[in-house]
Structures are given as C-alpha cells and as structure tokens.
Backbone as a ProteinNet text record, in pm:
[ID]
protein_1_A
[PRIMARY]
MSKTTRATQVLSQAGIAFSVHAYDYDPNAERVGLQAAEALGEAPHRVLKTLMAEVDGKPVCVVVPSDREVSMKKLASAFRGKSANMMKPADAERLTGYHVGGISPFGQKKVVPTAIEEATLGEPLVYINGGQRGLQLRLDPKDALKALKAVGASLIA
[TERTIARY]
992.1	855.7	767.8	611.5	555.6	486.2	457.8	392.4	249.4	183.9	50	4.6	-90.7	-132.7	-286.5	-355.5	-497.8	-509.7	-462.8	-430.2	-485.6	-361.2	-356.5	-460.9	-513.2	-594.5	-777.4	-761.9	-889.2	-899.1	-780.2	-789.5	-788.9	-710.1	-723.6	-921.2	-940.6	-1074.5	-1173.9	-1127.4	-1232.4	-1183.2	-1101.7	-1066.9	-971.9	-921.7	-829.1	-699.2	-655.6	-504.5	-423.8	-296.2	-215.9	-63.7	28.7	152.3	190.4	279.2	372.4	493.5	564.1	687.7	724.5	834.9	872.1	997.1	1034.8	1167.3	1220.6	1357.7	1413.4	1349.5	1257	1171.3	1283.9	1311.8	1393.3	1308.5	1264.1	1233.8	1282.4	1392.1	1444.3	1412.9	1352.3	1314.1	1194.1	1260.3	1166	1048	1033.7	905.9	896.1	811.8	830	782.3	638.1	652.9	732.2	827.6	868.3	1025.3	1068	1172	1089.1	985.7	974.7	953.7	929.6	930.3	1081.8	1154.2	1319.3	1367.2	1306	1342	1300.4	1174.8	1109.2	1141.9	1211.3	1271.3	1167.1	1038.8	929.5	937.4	826.3	804.5	715.3	735.1	663.5	509.5	484.1	334.6	243.4	333	278.6	256	388.6	378.2	294.9	130.5	54.7	78.7	56.9	31.2	-102	-93.9	-257.4	-256	-340.9	-341	-475.1	-467.8	-619.9	-629.4	-712.4	-787.2	-929.5	-971.9	-1089.5	-1189.6	-1291.3	-1404	-1513.1	-1494.9	-1630.2	-1645.2	-1477.9	-1486	-1477.2	-1517	-1555.4	-1435.9	-1411.7	-1271.2	-1268.6	-1165.2	-1207.4	-1012.5	-1037.1	-897.8	-870.6	-744.5	-744.2	-638.4	-587.7	-493.6	-440.3	-313.3	-300.2	-124.3	-66.4	77.6	159.1	277	377	425.8	426.1	489.9	389.2	292.6	226.9	85.1	76.6	-25.6	-155.5	-189	-378.9	-404.4	-495.2	-566.5	-685.2	-684.3	-780.9	-924.9	-911.9	-1017.9	-1109.4	-1052.6	-1080.9	-1102.2	-1050.7	-1052.2	-1234.5	-1267.7	-1391.7	-1458.8	-1426.5	-1536.2	-1533	-1439.4	-1471	-1583	-1594.9	-1682.1	-1829.5	-1845.2	-1921.4	-1928.2	-1809.6	-1794.4	-1742.8	-1721.6	-1703.8	-1570	-1505.4	-1340.3	-1311.9	-1168.4	-1106.8	-949	-913.3	-792.7	-696.2	-564.7	-532	-529.9	-509.5	-538.1	-433.4	-426.1	-296.6	-283.4	-113.5	-72.6	-118.8	-113.8	-174.8	-305.6	-401.1	-539.4	-594.4	-416.6	-477.5	-456.7	-334.7	-288.1	-403.7	-461.5	-539.6	-692.7	-720.3	-831.1	-800.7	-689.8	-662.4	-607.6	-530.4	-488.6	-324.3	-265.9	-137.7	-99.5	50.5	150.4	186.6	253.5	259.7	357	344	462.4	416.8	320.9	237	121.9	21.8	-101.6	-187.1	-224.7	-285.3	-446.4	-471.8	-662.3	-741.1	-681.3	-709.9	-702.8	-839.1	-818.4	-787.4	-836.5	-812.4	-942.7	-899.6	-1017.3	-1139.2	-1162.6	-1278.3	-1297.8	-1393.6	-1402.7	-1450.5	-1403.4	-1440	-1442.7	-1490.4	-1514.1	-1399	-1323.7	-1225.4	-1213.7	-1154	-1140.8	-1003.4	-986.9	-840.6	-824.1	-734.3	-689.6	-708.9	-822.2	-867	-750.1	-664.7	-571.1	-484.9	-480.4	-429.4	-460.4	-635.3	-719	-660.6	-600.6	-532.2	-413.4	-362.8	-268.3	-250.6	-180.6	-207	-194.5	-95.9	-71.7	13.1	-61.1	-0.4	51.4	144.1	159.3	56	31	-39.8	8.6	13.6	90.3	48.4	89.2	37.8	20.3	3.9	-13	98.4	218.7	331.4	427.4	507.8	645	736	781.5	840.8	778.3	621.5	548.6	466.6	465.1	411.3	286.3	185.5	71.5	81.3	133	82.7	-46.7	-125.9	-216.6	-300.4	-389.5	-475.6	-541.9	-543.8	-602.5	-742.6	-805.5	-942.2	-983.1	-886.5	-933.3	-899.9	-826.7	-876.7	-984.3	-1010.6	-1147.6	-1267.6	-1256.5	-1381.2	-1365.8	-1238.3	-1225.7	-1289.9	-1242.1	-1243.9	-1396.5	-1458.7	-1576.6	-1553.6	-1416.2	-1397	-1440.4	-1439.4	-1456.4	-1350.6	-1369.3	-1255.5	-1244.2	-1172	-1206.5	-1049.6	-1046.2	-957.4	-880.8	-782.6	-755.8	-632.9	-548	-438	-430	-310.9	-337.6	-282.7
4608.8	4566.4	4479.9	4594.9	4533.4	4411	4310.9	4168.4	4172.1	4261.3	4312.9	4434.3	4366.6	4469.6	4467.3	4557.4	4516.9	4428.6	4359.7	4227.8	4104.9	4122.1	4005.7	4017.6	4153	4179.7	4093.4	4129.2	4067.5	3917.8	3886	3715	3652.9	3728.7	3664.5	3631	3745.3	3785.3	3701.5	3645.6	3580.2	3372.1	3387.2	3265.4	3195.2	3230.6	3190.4	3193.5	3054.7	3022	3078	3112.3	3162.3	3183.4	3190.4	3233.5	3352	3440.3	3547.9	3535	3564.2	3570.1	3699	3731.1	3862.9	3825.5	3904	3911.1	4046.7	4068.6	4174.5	4248.4	4325.9	4387.1	4489.9	4457.2	4524.6	4644.4	4811.7	4898.6	4926	4824.5	4885	4776.9	4696.9	4516	4570.6	4546.6	4536.3	4498	4353.9	4312.2	4259.3	4325.2	4297.2	4154	4136.3	3971.5	3898.3	3876.2	3803.8	3783.7	3955.5	3940.9	3886.2	3893.8	3827.4	3696.7	3642.7	3451.7	3422	3468.9	3466.7	3458.5	3609.4	3603.2	3516.2	3453.7	3384.5	3204.2	3230.9	3048.9	3016.1	3050.6	3006.7	2991.7	2902	2941.6	3020.5	3132.6	3232.2	3210.3	3115.6	3062.7	3075.3	3046.9	3033.7	3166.7	3238.6	3406.4	3478.7	3506.6	3588.2	3770.6	3844.4	3951.8	4015.7	4111.9	4222.7	4332.1	4310.9	4462.5	4526.9	4673.8	4753.6	4753.2	4741	4766.3	4829	4890.9	4929.3	4852.5	4833.8	4762.2	4842.5	4879.5	4996	5116.6	5157.4	5278.4	5240.8	5117.8	5084.7	5011.8	5032.7	4976.4	4823.7	4722.7	4591.9	4559	4452.4	4401	4268.7	4212.4	4125.6	4021.8	3887.3	3876.5	3736.3	3738.5	3649.4	3607.8	3479.8	3464	3565.5	3576.6	3755.9	3677.6	3568.7	3549.6	3570.9	3604.2	3624.4	3739.9	3783.3	3901	3877.4	3992.2	3993	4036	3945.4	3977	4106.8	4232.5	4317.6	4223.3	4197.5	4128.2	4033.9	3939.5	3844.7	3886.1	4017.6	4074.7	4142	4226.8	4284.8	4155.6	4021.7	3930.6	3910.4	3873	3824.3	3909.3	4052.6	4108.8	4163.5	4093.5	4081.6	4247.4	4295.1	4476.6	4462.6	4532.5	4539.8	4577.6	4652.8	4719.8	4717.3	4702	4730	4776.4	4831.7	4903.3	4918.9	4922	4909.4	5032.3	5041.6	5184.8	5288.1	5378.9	5477.9	5410.9	5420.3	5398.5	5486.1	5592.4	5686.1	5658.9	5658.4	5587.4	5481.1	5360.5	5238.5	5252.9	5323.7	5381.1	5452.1	5525.2	5626.2	5520.9	5413.1	5364.1	5214.4	5168.6	5059.7	5095.5	5218.8	5234.5	5159	5113.5	5064.3	5116.4	5123.3	5146.7	5065.2	5094.6	5022	4968	4818.4	4713.4	4651.2	4718.8	4641.4	4586.6	4651.4	4613.6	4470.5	4454.9	4317.6	4338.5	4202.3	4197.6	4231.6	4204.9	4190.9	4295.4	4371	4492.2	4597.2	4636	4776.3	4822.4	4995.3	5066.9	5095.5	5038.9	5036.7	4901.1	4796.7	4659.3	4672	4629.8	4631.1	4474.8	4447.6	4313.4	4268.7	4112.7	4080.8	3986.8	3940.6	3825.1	3733.2	3637.4	3518.6	3434.4	3446.3	3352.7	3207.7	3141.9	2999.3	2876.9	2933.1	2785.4	2819.6	2899.5	2911.4	2838.2	2790.9	2757.2	2620.5	2555.9	2438.1	2384.2	2526.3	2497	2486.4	2393.7	2375.7	2500.7	2558.5	2701.7	2801	2906.2	3024.8	3180.4	3246.5	3369.4	3478.5	3577.1	3746.4	3803.9	3905.3	4039	4035.7	4096.1	4101.7	4265.3	4354	4476.2	4557.4	4525.7	4601.7	4575.7	4629.4	4578.3	4496.3	4380.5	4298.3	4196.7	4155.9	4092.1	3967.8	3884.4	3771.6	3700.3	3657.2	3569.5	3458.2	3377.6	3220.7	3171.5	3126	3046.2	2975.2	2888.2	2808.3	2946.2	2923.2	3015.1	3006.3	2868.7	2833.2	2977.4	2941.8	3064.2	3204.6	3212.1	3389.5	3389.4	3302.1	3319.7	3341.4	3257.8	3339.3	3414.9	3445.7	3547.2	3680.3	3685.7	3812.1	3799.3	3702.9	3682.2	3674	3664.6	3676.4	3549.9	3605.3	3491	3424	3321.4	3243.8	3242	3287.6	3323.1	3318.1	3300.9	3259.6	3423.1	3477.9	3593.6	3648.8	3526.9	3568.7	3553.8	3635.3	3642.1	3517.5
4626	4545.1	4655.1	4658.6	4746.6	4642.6	4723.5	4666.8	4707.5	4744.3	4750.7	4681.7	4562.9	4485	4466.9	4443	4387	4309.5	4204.6	4162.7	4255	4317.6	4444.6	4558.3	4580.8	4664.3	4624.1	4474.5	4406.2	4421.9	4397	4349.5	4489.7	4580.2	4739.8	4775.2	4759.2	4789.6	4735.5	4609.9	4487.1	4551	4641.2	4662.6	4578.6	4461	4358.6	4423.6	4412.3	4445.2	4323.5	4400.7	4297.6	4380.2	4301	4341.3	4258.3	4367.8	4325.1	4282	4158.5	4149.6	4049.3	4128.4	4088.8	4002.5	3949.2	3816.5	3832.9	3742.5	3720.9	3564.1	3621.1	3481.6	3415.4	3253.8	3203.1	3128.5	3148	3087.2	2945.5	2923.5	2784.3	2706.6	2733.4	2660.3	2557.5	2460.3	2313	2333.8	2375.6	2420.4	2554.1	2661	2788.8	2818.6	2745.8	2778.3	2747.5	2675.9	2603.6	2742.8	2781.4	2900.5	3011.4	3028.6	3135.3	3134.1	3064.8	3039.3	3058	3005	2987.6	3099.2	3224.5	3329.5	3451.7	3377.8	3502.2	3437.9	3328.6	3275.6	3249.6	3192.2	3155.5	2980.5	2906.8	2798	2749.4	2652.3	2610.9	2607.4	2571.2	2552.5	2699.9	2783.4	2939.3	3027.8	2971.9	3025.8	2909.5	3019.2	2910.4	2903.9	2845.8	2828.8	2824.3	2906	2921.2	2851.1	2716.2	2672.9	2679.6	2626.5	2671.5	2494.6	2446.7	2349.1	2321.3	2196	2237.3	2098	2118.2	2012.9	1995.9	1860.8	1830.5	1932.6	1966.2	2062.1	2220.5	2241.9	2385.7	2438.3	2582.2	2627.9	2645.1	2619.6	2633.3	2668.5	2762.2	2753.7	2740.3	2682.2	2604	2672	2680.2	2751.8	2668.2	2622.5	2510.9	2552.9	2490.7	2496.6	2467.8	2540.7	2506.8	2400.8	2307.4	2182.4	2075.4	2087.9	1994.5	1961.1	1832.5	1826.1	1829.5	1890.7	1830.5	1728.6	1669.3	1531.1	1542.4	1498.9	1535.4	1488.3	1382.6	1332	1419.3	1463.5	1536.7	1718.2	1743.6	1865	1873	1735.9	1696.6	1735.6	1653.3	1648.9	1778.9	1885.7	2020.2	2096.3	2035.9	2131.1	2068.6	1918.9	1870.4	1831	1780.8	1695.6	1590.6	1508.6	1360.8	1378.6	1431.6	1458.9	1554.5	1593.4	1723.1	1681.3	1780.6	1756	1888.8	1896.3	2030.7	2117.8	2234.4	2315.3	2320.9	2353.7	2364.6	2515.6	2505.9	2655.7	2744.3	2739.9	2852.7	2890.7	2788.2	2832.9	2878.2	2851.9	2909.2	3055.3	3111.6	3264.9	3321.7	3264.8	3317.3	3346.2	3230.8	3272	3341.4	3379.4	3429	3585.6	3619.6	3718.5	3714	3644.5	3640.5	3549.5	3538	3460.7	3332.5	3204.2	3119.1	3140.7	3114.3	3167.5	3283.4	3358.8	3487.5	3509.4	3363.5	3366.5	3386.4	3497.4	3515.1	3493	3433.7	3439.1	3544.8	3639.6	3766.5	3857.3	3929.9	3994.2	3940.3	3771	3719.1	3786.3	3750.8	3823.7	3794.4	3653.9	3550.7	3520.6	3571.1	3534.8	3377.1	3249.1	3133.4	3095.5	2983	2903.8	2895.4	2909.8	2914.8	2813.7	2751.3	2657.5	2707.3	2693.6	2709.2	2586.4	2550.6	2447.9	2485.1	2384.7	2448	2436.4	2316	2326.3	2491	2582.8	2690.9	2763.8	2752	2882.4	2919.3	2811.1	2829.3	2893.3	2926.2	2997	3173.1	3222.1	3371.2	3492.9	3427.3	3455.8	3400.8	3410.8	3328.7	3421	3392.7	3438.5	3387.3	3492.6	3431.1	3525.3	3442.6	3540.6	3655	3742.5	3872.7	3976.8	3844.5	3866.2	3881	3891	3861.7	3836	3766.1	3647.8	3735.8	3694.7	3744.1	3813.8	3838.5	3929.3	3822.7	3869.4	3795.5	3869.8	3844	3924.8	3841.9	3892.1	3838.6	3896.3	3798.8	3827	3697	3742.9	3654.6	3576	3423.4	3332.8	3354.7	3388.5	3387.4	3497.6	3642.9	3759.6	3719.7	3597.5	3585	3497.8	3402.2	3332.3	3412.2	3519.5	3618	3724.1	3717.7	3800.4	3754.4	3620.9	3535.6	3460.7	3484	3427.1	3267.5	3237.9	3115.4	2969	2855.2	2762.3	2685.8	2685.7	2622.1	2444.2	2390.8	2221.1	2165.4	2006.4	1932.9	1885.7	1932.6	1923.8	1839.8	1855.9	1778.5	1664.4	1573.8	1488.9	1352.8
[MASK]
+++++++++++++++++++++++++++++++++++++++++++++++++++++++++++++++++++++++++++++++++++++++++++++++++++++++++++++++++++++++++++++++++++++++++++++++++++++++++++++

C-alpha cells in the first residue's frame, strides 16, 4: 500500500502536520468507520468518516464521527439549502476520484463545499481517511478545517 496519495500531497503542500496510519481494511465490515476505529485502537468519535452528499442537487462533502449519523435537515441548513440526500456511491467515486471506503476530503478531483462536525473541533487529534482503503491520517481537526476551507457545523442527528 502506498502511503502517498493525493490527500497526503495536498496536506504536505499546505504545510499541515499529519501522520499516516495503515490498518487492515475489512471490505465486509458493516460500518467501515467503526471498523477503522477498532483496528486503530481509537475511540470512534475521533475516527471521522467522509461522506458525499447533495444539498439542493449540488455536491457537498461532510466529515463526521464514525459512530454518528448525519441529520439531512442539519446538513441542508449548514449549506443554506432546503433539502439534502446522500450521493450514490458511483457518483461519489466519479466526483472524488477515490473508491468508497477510501474517500478523503483532501485532494478530491473536484473541490466541493465541505462541512466538519463542530463537536470534533475540540479534539486534539482526529483520524480522517487518507485517500485509500486502510489508510488514515491523524491531524488536528482545526488544521483539517483550514486545509479544506470548510465550515464547522452541527451535522449529527
């Protein structure tokens, strides 16, 4: 497995401090984020999942703790929209250039508006997908917010 991805390149170019953590990805896991947290020996609220969604038909990226679910109403509100829905996996892969289970908010093929669950911003370090299955990046969530030019918002149900 390569430890250099578009995600790591983007963070390096931005001067963001991070560390790379590989783990045994289980393609049969019911919830990939929770499996990653267990494999890394980390609390699920510190291992964030990257989800691709649409607000009023426009693509957005959402980063939330792996043990929580996104509120579609709160997601729409975070982007000043009326309605939100999850993006189909094939559309998410085409838009980001990453495979489901390895989608990173960093280094996506097309830059889209991004929101990070505000509750995670108080953590000293979080894990975010590094752009391939079985690869997580550990970094300060405030640095992630800055690198993504994201908004912090209450997104969880």
